[in-house]
Amino acid sequence: RQGNDAGTQYRSGLYYFDEEQRQLFEASKKAYEAALRKAGKGRGAITTEIKAAAAFNTLFYYAEDYHQQYLAKPMARPYCSAQPQVVSLPPFTEWAPALSQEQLELHAPRLPEQFWEVHGPTPHCVI
């Protein structure tokens, strides 16, 4: 569900190309669900679809122009009720799956945690 719209076409999705990506996607989802629950935020389980990209004949296509950047359009935000949760994903080192040291270094965030302490989510809408 996204605002007044319901159905799988409105769901966010992560589509992986290998097992390593799948593990990262699943681990980050689990960690963020836990962070939301701890903060008393969110609306239950995260419903982002996580599937193999190979499961689809068409990997990606753009929606119609009138759907593009809808949150930036006048009067769109009240319609979809998009509001930041003001909850950050915990540090990568706390939720990263059991990967090799080389894989962990490859996927580690490029920005330090100190950056997010200053520039992380705030309790107002930001596009």
mmCIF file of N, CA and C in Angstrom:
data_model
loop_
_atom_site.group_PDB
_atom_site.id
_atom_site.type_symbol
_atom_site.label_atom_id
_atom_site.label_comp_id
_atom_site.label_asym_id
_atom_site.label_seq_id
_atom_site.Cartn_x
_atom_site.Cartn_y
_atom_site.Cartn_z
ATOM 1 N N ARG A 1 0.844 -1.177 0.000
ATOM 2 C CA ARG A 1 0.000 0.000 0.000
ATOM 3 C C ARG A 1 0.883 1.231 0.000
ATOM 4 N N GLN A 2 0.499 2.220 -0.796
ATOM 5 C CA GLN A 2 1.185 3.506 -0.835
ATOM 6 C C GLN A 2 0.111 4.573 -0.899
ATOM 7 N N GLY A 3 -0.151 5.208 0.234
ATOM 8 C CA GLY A 3 -1.233 6.179 0.281
ATOM 9 C C GLY A 3 -2.551 5.497 -0.004
ATOM 10 N N ASN A 4 -3.287 6.035 -0.976
ATOM 11 C CA ASN A 4 -4.574 5.452 -1.350
ATOM 12 C C ASN A 4 -4.451 4.343 -2.386
ATOM 13 N N ASP A 5 -3.229 4.080 -2.845
ATOM 14 C CA ASP A 5 -3.007 3.063 -3.868
ATOM 15 C C ASP A 5 -2.635 1.738 -3.226
ATOM 16 N N ALA A 6 -3.209 0.668 -3.734
ATOM 17 C CA ALA A 6 -2.908 -0.665 -3.229
ATOM 18 C C ALA A 6 -2.594 -1.573 -4.405
ATOM 19 N N GLY A 7 -1.682 -2.481 -4.189
ATOM 20 C CA GLY A 7 -1.332 -3.440 -5.230
ATOM 21 C C GLY A 7 0.164 -3.560 -5.390
ATOM 22 N N THR A 8 0.588 -4.641 -6.001
ATOM 23 C CA THR A 8 2.018 -4.900 -6.133
ATOM 24 C C THR A 8 2.731 -3.877 -7.013
ATOM 25 N N GLN A 9 2.008 -3.207 -7.896
ATOM 26 C CA GLN A 9 2.660 -2.222 -8.755
ATOM 27 C C GLN A 9 3.145 -1.002 -7.980
ATOM 28 N N TYR A 10 2.708 -0.845 -6.734
ATOM 29 C CA TYR A 10 3.124 0.280 -5.898
ATOM 30 C C TYR A 10 4.176 -0.126 -4.869
ATOM 31 N N ARG A 11 4.551 -1.372 -4.857
ATOM 32 C CA ARG A 11 5.507 -1.880 -3.874
ATOM 33 C C ARG A 11 6.932 -1.553 -4.307
ATOM 34 N N SER A 12 7.767 -1.261 -3.322
ATOM 35 C CA SER A 12 9.187 -1.094 -3.616
ATOM 36 C C SER A 12 9.787 -2.472 -3.858
ATOM 37 N N GLY A 13 10.902 -2.510 -4.557
ATOM 38 C CA GLY A 13 11.512 -3.792 -4.858
ATOM 39 C C GLY A 13 13.022 -3.716 -4.918
ATOM 40 N N LEU A 14 13.666 -4.803 -4.523
ATOM 41 C CA LEU A 14 15.103 -5.003 -4.655
ATOM 42 C C LEU A 14 15.291 -6.303 -5.415
ATOM 43 N N TYR A 15 16.032 -6.237 -6.494
ATOM 44 C CA TYR A 15 16.194 -7.407 -7.356
ATOM 45 C C TYR A 15 17.670 -7.742 -7.459
ATOM 46 N N TYR A 16 18.031 -8.909 -6.966
ATOM 47 C CA TYR A 16 19.438 -9.286 -6.851
ATOM 48 C C TYR A 16 19.906 -10.117 -8.044
ATOM 49 N N PHE A 17 21.216 -10.050 -8.262
ATOM 50 C CA PHE A 17 21.845 -10.794 -9.344
ATOM 51 C C PHE A 17 22.692 -11.949 -8.839
ATOM 52 N N ASP A 18 22.956 -11.994 -7.539
ATOM 53 C CA ASP A 18 23.718 -13.107 -6.978
ATOM 54 C C ASP A 18 23.364 -13.276 -5.498
ATOM 55 N N GLU A 19 23.838 -14.352 -4.923
ATOM 56 C CA GLU A 19 23.523 -14.690 -3.532
ATOM 57 C C GLU A 19 24.058 -13.636 -2.563
ATOM 58 N N GLU A 20 25.182 -13.078 -2.874
ATOM 59 C CA GLU A 20 25.769 -12.041 -2.026
ATOM 60 C C GLU A 20 24.829 -10.836 -1.907
ATOM 61 N N GLN A 21 24.285 -10.393 -3.031
ATOM 62 C CA GLN A 21 23.333 -9.280 -3.006
ATOM 63 C C GLN A 21 22.073 -9.650 -2.228
ATOM 64 N N ARG A 22 21.583 -10.866 -2.422
ATOM 65 C CA ARG A 22 20.388 -11.292 -1.703
ATOM 66 C C ARG A 22 20.610 -11.225 -0.196
ATOM 67 N N GLN A 23 21.761 -11.717 0.248
ATOM 68 C CA GLN A 23 22.062 -11.692 1.681
ATOM 69 C C GLN A 23 22.108 -10.261 2.209
ATOM 70 N N LEU A 24 22.716 -9.356 1.458
ATOM 71 C CA LEU A 24 22.780 -7.956 1.875
ATOM 72 C C LEU A 24 21.389 -7.331 1.951
ATOM 73 N N PHE A 25 20.571 -7.576 0.938
ATOM 74 C CA PHE A 25 19.213 -7.018 0.922
ATOM 75 C C PHE A 25 18.394 -7.534 2.100
ATOM 76 N N GLU A 26 18.427 -8.837 2.330
ATOM 77 C CA GLU A 26 17.652 -9.440 3.416
ATOM 78 C C GLU A 26 18.147 -8.948 4.777
ATOM 79 N N ALA A 27 19.453 -8.864 4.950
ATOM 80 C CA ALA A 27 20.011 -8.428 6.231
ATOM 81 C C ALA A 27 19.662 -6.973 6.525
ATOM 82 N N SER A 28 19.728 -6.115 5.497
ATOM 83 C CA SER A 28 19.402 -4.701 5.729
ATOM 84 C C SER A 28 17.918 -4.535 6.036
ATOM 85 N N LYS A 29 17.074 -5.304 5.372
ATOM 86 C CA LYS A 29 15.634 -5.251 5.650
ATOM 87 C C LYS A 29 15.354 -5.664 7.092
ATOM 88 N N LYS A 30 15.944 -6.759 7.510
ATOM 89 C CA LYS A 30 15.744 -7.257 8.872
ATOM 90 C C LYS A 30 16.235 -6.224 9.897
ATOM 91 N N ALA A 31 17.400 -5.626 9.640
ATOM 92 C CA ALA A 31 17.961 -4.641 10.570
ATOM 93 C C ALA A 31 17.086 -3.394 10.653
ATOM 94 N N TYR A 32 16.560 -2.949 9.509
ATOM 95 C CA TYR A 32 15.737 -1.735 9.531
ATOM 96 C C TYR A 32 14.371 -2.014 10.166
ATOM 97 N N GLU A 33 13.806 -3.175 9.930
ATOM 98 C CA GLU A 33 12.559 -3.546 10.609
ATOM 99 C C GLU A 33 12.754 -3.495 12.124
ATOM 100 N N ALA A 34 13.887 -4.031 12.594
ATOM 101 C CA ALA A 34 14.171 -4.045 14.031
ATOM 102 C C ALA A 34 14.349 -2.619 14.556
ATOM 103 N N ALA A 35 15.028 -1.765 13.789
ATOM 104 C CA ALA A 35 15.230 -0.371 14.216
ATOM 105 C C ALA A 35 13.900 0.369 14.284
ATOM 106 N N LEU A 36 13.039 0.152 13.309
ATOM 107 C CA LEU A 36 11.716 0.783 13.331
ATOM 108 C C LEU A 36 10.897 0.307 14.526
ATOM 109 N N ARG A 37 10.925 -0.992 14.765
ATOM 110 C CA ARG A 37 10.168 -1.567 15.885
ATOM 111 C C ARG A 37 10.672 -0.994 17.215
ATOM 112 N N LYS A 38 11.997 -0.932 17.378
ATOM 113 C CA LYS A 38 12.592 -0.396 18.603
ATOM 114 C C LYS A 38 12.179 1.061 18.826
ATOM 115 N N ALA A 39 12.059 1.823 17.731
ATOM 116 C CA ALA A 39 11.678 3.237 17.819
ATOM 117 C C ALA A 39 10.166 3.431 17.895
ATOM 118 N N GLY A 40 9.413 2.337 17.797
ATOM 119 C CA GLY A 40 7.958 2.450 17.822
ATOM 120 C C GLY A 40 7.411 3.105 16.566
ATOM 121 N N LYS A 41 8.085 2.902 15.443
ATOM 122 C CA LYS A 41 7.698 3.527 14.174
ATOM 123 C C LYS A 41 7.328 2.458 13.153
ATOM 124 N N GLY A 42 6.916 2.922 11.990
ATOM 125 C CA GLY A 42 6.578 2.015 10.906
ATOM 126 C C GLY A 42 5.180 1.438 11.070
ATOM 127 N N ARG A 43 4.824 0.596 10.121
ATOM 128 C CA ARG A 43 3.493 -0.020 10.125
ATOM 129 C C ARG A 43 3.598 -1.526 9.981
ATOM 130 N N GLY A 44 4.459 -2.126 10.762
ATOM 131 C CA GLY A 44 4.641 -3.568 10.676
ATOM 132 C C GLY A 44 5.815 -3.935 9.798
ATOM 133 N N ALA A 45 5.746 -5.125 9.237
ATOM 134 C CA ALA A 45 6.856 -5.642 8.429
ATOM 135 C C ALA A 45 7.072 -4.796 7.180
ATOM 136 N N ILE A 46 8.317 -4.670 6.783
ATOM 137 C CA ILE A 46 8.653 -3.995 5.532
ATOM 138 C C ILE A 46 8.224 -4.917 4.395
ATOM 139 N N THR A 47 7.484 -4.382 3.443
ATOM 140 C CA THR A 47 6.928 -5.214 2.366
ATOM 141 C C THR A 47 7.706 -5.094 1.056
ATOM 142 N N THR A 48 8.879 -4.509 1.101
ATOM 143 C CA THR A 48 9.708 -4.425 -0.103
ATOM 144 C C THR A 48 9.930 -5.828 -0.650
ATOM 145 N N GLU A 49 9.651 -5.984 -1.922
ATOM 146 C CA GLU A 49 9.826 -7.278 -2.582
ATOM 147 C C GLU A 49 11.320 -7.510 -2.815
ATOM 148 N N ILE A 50 11.802 -8.683 -2.438
ATOM 149 C CA ILE A 50 13.199 -9.067 -2.687
ATOM 150 C C ILE A 50 13.161 -10.354 -3.482
ATOM 151 N N LYS A 51 13.561 -10.244 -4.753
ATOM 152 C CA LYS A 51 13.519 -11.406 -5.649
ATOM 153 C C LYS A 51 14.727 -11.395 -6.583
ATOM 154 N N ALA A 52 14.990 -12.547 -7.157
ATOM 155 C CA ALA A 52 16.064 -12.665 -8.140
ATOM 156 C C ALA A 52 15.668 -11.919 -9.414
ATOM 157 N N ALA A 53 16.582 -11.132 -9.936
ATOM 158 C CA ALA A 53 16.324 -10.428 -11.193
ATOM 159 C C ALA A 53 16.049 -11.429 -12.316
ATOM 160 N N ALA A 54 16.656 -12.587 -12.230
ATOM 161 C CA ALA A 54 16.477 -13.611 -13.263
ATOM 162 C C ALA A 54 15.050 -14.148 -13.314
ATOM 163 N N ALA A 55 14.256 -13.875 -12.282
ATOM 164 C CA ALA A 55 12.874 -14.364 -12.246
ATOM 165 C C ALA A 55 11.950 -13.553 -13.156
ATOM 166 N N PHE A 56 12.468 -12.496 -13.777
ATOM 167 C CA PHE A 56 11.641 -11.603 -14.593
ATOM 168 C C PHE A 56 12.149 -11.560 -16.029
ATOM 169 N N ASN A 57 11.222 -11.575 -16.976
ATOM 170 C CA ASN A 57 11.605 -11.431 -18.381
ATOM 171 C C ASN A 57 12.046 -10.004 -18.677
ATOM 172 N N THR A 58 11.343 -9.035 -18.112
ATOM 173 C CA THR A 58 11.686 -7.626 -18.259
ATOM 174 C C THR A 58 12.245 -7.166 -16.934
ATOM 175 N N LEU A 59 13.511 -6.762 -16.896
ATOM 176 C CA LEU A 59 14.120 -6.383 -15.633
ATOM 177 C C LEU A 59 13.625 -5.042 -15.119
ATOM 178 N N PHE A 60 13.390 -4.091 -16.015
ATOM 179 C CA PHE A 60 13.021 -2.763 -15.557
ATOM 180 C C PHE A 60 12.384 -1.988 -16.690
ATOM 181 N N TYR A 61 11.407 -1.183 -16.354
ATOM 182 C CA TYR A 61 10.864 -0.234 -17.321
ATOM 183 C C TYR A 61 10.356 0.964 -16.541
ATOM 184 N N TYR A 62 10.426 2.117 -17.167
ATOM 185 C CA TYR A 62 9.965 3.348 -16.532
ATOM 186 C C TYR A 62 8.446 3.434 -16.586
ATOM 187 N N ALA A 63 7.875 3.979 -15.522
ATOM 188 C CA ALA A 63 6.440 4.252 -15.513
ATOM 189 C C ALA A 63 6.169 5.452 -16.417
ATOM 190 N N GLU A 64 4.908 5.727 -16.635
ATOM 191 C CA GLU A 64 4.510 6.859 -17.460
ATOM 192 C C GLU A 64 5.055 8.157 -16.857
ATOM 193 N N ASP A 65 5.222 9.173 -17.706
ATOM 194 C CA ASP A 65 5.800 10.444 -17.260
ATOM 195 C C ASP A 65 5.061 11.037 -16.059
ATOM 196 N N TYR A 66 3.739 10.925 -16.040
ATOM 197 C CA TYR A 66 3.002 11.553 -14.942
ATOM 198 C C TYR A 66 3.260 10.875 -13.594
ATOM 199 N N HIS A 67 3.892 9.696 -13.596
ATOM 200 C CA HIS A 67 4.255 9.036 -12.345
ATOM 201 C C HIS A 67 5.671 9.395 -11.893
ATOM 202 N N GLN A 68 6.465 9.971 -12.768
ATOM 203 C CA GLN A 68 7.853 10.259 -12.432
ATOM 204 C C GLN A 68 7.955 11.413 -11.437
ATOM 205 N N GLN A 69 8.794 11.244 -10.435
ATOM 206 C CA GLN A 69 9.076 12.279 -9.429
ATOM 207 C C GLN A 69 7.793 12.826 -8.793
ATOM 208 N N TYR A 70 6.852 11.969 -8.505
ATOM 209 C CA TYR A 70 5.551 12.434 -8.015
ATOM 210 C C TYR A 70 5.642 13.161 -6.685
ATOM 211 N N LEU A 71 6.603 12.800 -5.839
ATOM 212 C CA LEU A 71 6.702 13.501 -4.557
ATOM 213 C C LEU A 71 7.155 14.947 -4.728
ATOM 214 N N ALA A 72 7.800 15.256 -5.835
ATOM 215 C CA ALA A 72 8.275 16.619 -6.080
ATOM 216 C C ALA A 72 7.198 17.499 -6.693
ATOM 217 N N LYS A 73 6.081 16.917 -7.072
ATOM 218 C CA LYS A 73 5.026 17.683 -7.736
ATOM 219 C C LYS A 73 4.096 18.337 -6.716
ATOM 220 N N PRO A 74 3.574 19.514 -7.055
ATOM 221 C CA PRO A 74 2.661 20.193 -6.123
ATOM 222 C C PRO A 74 1.489 19.297 -5.728
ATOM 223 N N MET A 75 1.175 19.315 -4.455
ATOM 224 C CA MET A 75 0.037 18.595 -3.863
ATOM 225 C C MET A 75 0.190 17.061 -3.837
ATOM 226 N N ALA A 76 1.336 16.541 -4.209
ATOM 227 C CA ALA A 76 1.518 15.088 -4.212
ATOM 228 C C ALA A 76 1.724 14.549 -2.805
ATOM 229 N N ARG A 77 2.436 15.259 -1.972
ATOM 230 C CA ARG A 77 2.769 14.725 -0.651
ATOM 231 C C ARG A 77 1.540 14.468 0.218
ATOM 232 N N PRO A 78 0.554 15.354 0.270
ATOM 233 C CA PRO A 78 -0.628 15.023 1.073
ATOM 234 C C PRO A 78 -1.352 13.772 0.573
ATOM 235 N N TYR A 79 -1.289 13.528 -0.731
ATOM 236 C CA TYR A 79 -1.963 12.368 -1.297
ATOM 237 C C TYR A 79 -1.345 11.069 -0.810
ATOM 238 N N CYS A 80 -0.030 10.991 -0.877
ATOM 239 C CA CYS A 80 0.594 9.707 -0.545
ATOM 240 C C CYS A 80 1.014 9.617 0.910
ATOM 241 N N SER A 81 0.934 10.698 1.646
ATOM 242 C CA SER A 81 1.263 10.704 3.077
ATOM 243 C C SER A 81 2.700 10.295 3.353
ATOM 244 N N ALA A 82 3.615 10.570 2.438
ATOM 245 C CA ALA A 82 5.013 10.208 2.644
ATOM 246 C C ALA A 82 5.616 11.080 3.734
ATOM 247 N N GLN A 83 6.119 10.445 4.747
ATOM 248 C CA GLN A 83 6.768 11.139 5.849
ATOM 249 C C GLN A 83 7.990 10.329 6.268
ATOM 250 N N PRO A 84 9.131 11.012 6.464
ATOM 251 C CA PRO A 84 10.305 10.277 6.959
ATOM 252 C C PRO A 84 10.014 9.663 8.328
ATOM 253 N N GLN A 85 10.557 8.507 8.588
ATOM 254 C CA GLN A 85 10.372 7.844 9.874
ATOM 255 C C GLN A 85 11.359 8.352 10.927
ATOM 256 N N VAL A 86 12.381 9.076 10.502
ATOM 257 C CA VAL A 86 13.424 9.616 11.376
ATOM 258 C C VAL A 86 14.113 8.473 12.135
ATOM 259 N N VAL A 87 14.325 7.372 11.443
ATOM 260 C CA VAL A 87 15.015 6.216 12.000
ATOM 261 C C VAL A 87 16.054 5.790 10.971
ATOM 262 N N SER A 88 17.297 5.759 11.390
ATOM 263 C CA SER A 88 18.377 5.369 10.486
ATOM 264 C C SER A 88 18.602 3.864 10.523
ATOM 265 N N LEU A 89 19.100 3.342 9.424
ATOM 266 C CA LEU A 89 19.558 1.960 9.395
ATOM 267 C C LEU A 89 20.758 1.878 10.336
ATOM 268 N N PRO A 90 20.804 0.879 11.215
ATOM 269 C CA PRO A 90 21.968 0.756 12.102
ATOM 270 C C PRO A 90 23.269 0.649 11.301
ATOM 271 N N PRO A 91 24.406 0.904 11.946
ATOM 272 C CA PRO A 91 25.691 0.810 11.240
ATOM 273 C C PRO A 91 25.870 -0.551 10.565
ATOM 274 N N PHE A 92 26.481 -0.526 9.408
ATOM 275 C CA PHE A 92 26.714 -1.716 8.592
ATOM 276 C C PHE A 92 27.354 -2.850 9.397
ATOM 277 N N THR A 93 28.295 -2.504 10.259
ATOM 278 C CA THR A 93 29.002 -3.531 11.033
ATOM 279 C C THR A 93 28.071 -4.293 11.976
ATOM 280 N N GLU A 94 26.925 -3.713 12.296
ATOM 281 C CA GLU A 94 25.981 -4.370 13.210
ATOM 282 C C GLU A 94 25.040 -5.346 12.515
ATOM 283 N N TRP A 95 24.847 -5.205 11.210
ATOM 284 C CA TRP A 95 23.876 -6.073 10.539
ATOM 285 C C TRP A 95 24.411 -6.799 9.306
ATOM 286 N N ALA A 96 25.643 -6.506 8.912
ATOM 287 C CA ALA A 96 26.191 -7.126 7.692
ATOM 288 C C ALA A 96 26.163 -8.648 7.808
ATOM 289 N N PRO A 97 25.779 -9.325 6.723
ATOM 290 C CA PRO A 97 25.739 -10.790 6.758
ATOM 291 C C PRO A 97 27.152 -11.371 6.844
ATOM 292 N N ALA A 98 27.224 -12.658 7.093
ATOM 293 C CA ALA A 98 28.508 -13.351 7.203
ATOM 294 C C ALA A 98 29.108 -13.543 5.811
ATOM 295 N N LEU A 99 29.814 -12.524 5.360
ATOM 296 C CA LEU A 99 30.493 -12.564 4.066
ATOM 297 C C LEU A 99 32.002 -12.574 4.297
ATOM 298 N N SER A 100 32.759 -12.805 3.244
ATOM 299 C CA SER A 100 34.213 -12.756 3.385
ATOM 300 C C SER A 100 34.644 -11.322 3.676
ATOM 301 N N GLN A 101 35.845 -11.150 4.213
ATOM 302 C CA GLN A 101 36.353 -9.809 4.514
ATOM 303 C C GLN A 101 36.397 -8.964 3.239
ATOM 304 N N GLU A 102 36.774 -9.565 2.136
ATOM 305 C CA GLU A 102 36.834 -8.849 0.845
ATOM 306 C C GLU A 102 35.426 -8.372 0.438
ATOM 307 N N GLN A 103 34.431 -9.230 0.590
ATOM 308 C CA GLN A 103 33.058 -8.855 0.247
ATOM 309 C C GLN A 103 32.540 -7.752 1.165
ATOM 310 N N LEU A 104 32.835 -7.858 2.466
ATOM 311 C CA LEU A 104 32.402 -6.829 3.407
ATOM 312 C C LEU A 104 33.010 -5.469 3.065
ATOM 313 N N GLU A 105 34.276 -5.450 2.736
ATOM 314 C CA GLU A 105 34.942 -4.196 2.370
ATOM 315 C C GLU A 105 34.343 -3.629 1.085
ATOM 316 N N LEU A 106 33.993 -4.493 0.155
ATOM 317 C CA LEU A 106 33.391 -4.055 -1.104
ATOM 318 C C LEU A 106 32.051 -3.360 -0.869
ATOM 319 N N HIS A 107 31.264 -3.859 0.061
ATOM 320 C CA HIS A 107 29.908 -3.352 0.283
ATOM 321 C C HIS A 107 29.780 -2.377 1.449
ATOM 322 N N ALA A 108 30.854 -2.155 2.165
ATOM 323 C CA ALA A 108 30.793 -1.236 3.308
ATOM 324 C C ALA A 108 30.434 0.167 2.825
ATOM 325 N N PRO A 109 29.697 0.908 3.642
ATOM 326 C CA PRO A 109 29.327 2.279 3.258
ATOM 327 C C PRO A 109 30.556 3.134 3.002
ATOM 328 N N ARG A 110 30.445 4.017 2.039
ATOM 329 C CA ARG A 110 31.560 4.913 1.699
ATOM 330 C C ARG A 110 31.600 6.136 2.616
ATOM 331 N N LEU A 111 30.451 6.478 3.190
ATOM 332 C CA LEU A 111 30.388 7.615 4.100
ATOM 333 C C LEU A 111 30.455 7.111 5.530
ATOM 334 N N PRO A 112 31.241 7.761 6.382
ATOM 335 C CA PRO A 112 31.357 7.303 7.773
ATOM 336 C C PRO A 112 30.088 7.564 8.573
ATOM 337 N N GLU A 113 29.944 6.866 9.686
ATOM 338 C CA GLU A 113 28.783 7.044 10.566
ATOM 339 C C GLU A 113 28.654 8.487 11.036
ATOM 340 N N GLN A 114 29.780 9.188 11.222
ATOM 341 C CA GLN A 114 29.754 10.579 11.666
ATOM 342 C C GLN A 114 28.997 11.461 10.666
ATOM 343 N N PHE A 115 29.078 11.141 9.393
ATOM 344 C CA PHE A 115 28.340 11.888 8.382
ATOM 345 C C PHE A 115 26.847 11.799 8.655
ATOM 346 N N TRP A 116 26.370 10.592 8.948
ATOM 347 C CA TRP A 116 24.932 10.385 9.155
ATOM 348 C C TRP A 116 24.453 10.980 10.466
ATOM 349 N N GLU A 117 25.344 11.103 11.449
ATOM 350 C CA GLU A 117 24.963 11.771 12.698
ATOM 351 C C GLU A 117 24.596 13.224 12.443
ATOM 352 N N VAL A 118 25.249 13.833 11.457
ATOM 353 C CA VAL A 118 24.983 15.228 11.104
ATOM 354 C C VAL A 118 23.878 15.335 10.055
ATOM 355 N N HIS A 119 23.903 14.450 9.051
ATOM 356 C CA HIS A 119 23.028 14.587 7.886
ATOM 357 C C HIS A 119 21.953 13.503 7.791
ATOM 358 N N GLY A 120 21.723 12.766 8.850
ATOM 359 C CA GLY A 120 20.736 11.686 8.839
ATOM 360 C C GLY A 120 19.322 12.207 8.813
ATOM 361 N N PRO A 121 18.336 11.326 8.886
ATOM 362 C CA PRO A 121 16.924 11.719 8.824
ATOM 363 C C PRO A 121 16.557 12.748 9.891
ATOM 364 N N THR A 122 15.696 13.661 9.517
ATOM 365 C CA THR A 122 15.190 14.688 10.440
ATOM 366 C C THR A 122 13.663 14.658 10.406
ATOM 367 N N PRO A 123 13.024 15.216 11.418
ATOM 368 C CA PRO A 123 11.559 15.130 11.495
ATOM 369 C C PRO A 123 10.824 16.158 10.628
ATOM 370 N N HIS A 124 11.208 16.260 9.382
ATOM 371 C CA HIS A 124 10.463 17.096 8.430
ATOM 372 C C HIS A 124 10.613 16.468 7.054
ATOM 373 N N CYS A 125 9.724 16.806 6.146
ATOM 374 C CA CYS A 125 9.759 16.220 4.808
ATOM 375 C C CYS A 125 10.913 16.810 4.001
ATOM 376 N N VAL A 126 11.648 15.958 3.380
ATOM 377 C CA VAL A 126 12.757 16.364 2.524
ATOM 378 C C VAL A 126 12.635 15.579 1.228
ATOM 379 N N ILE A 127 12.724 16.258 0.109
ATOM 380 C CA ILE A 127 12.692 15.556 -1.179
ATOM 381 C C ILE A 127 14.108 15.365 -1.642
#
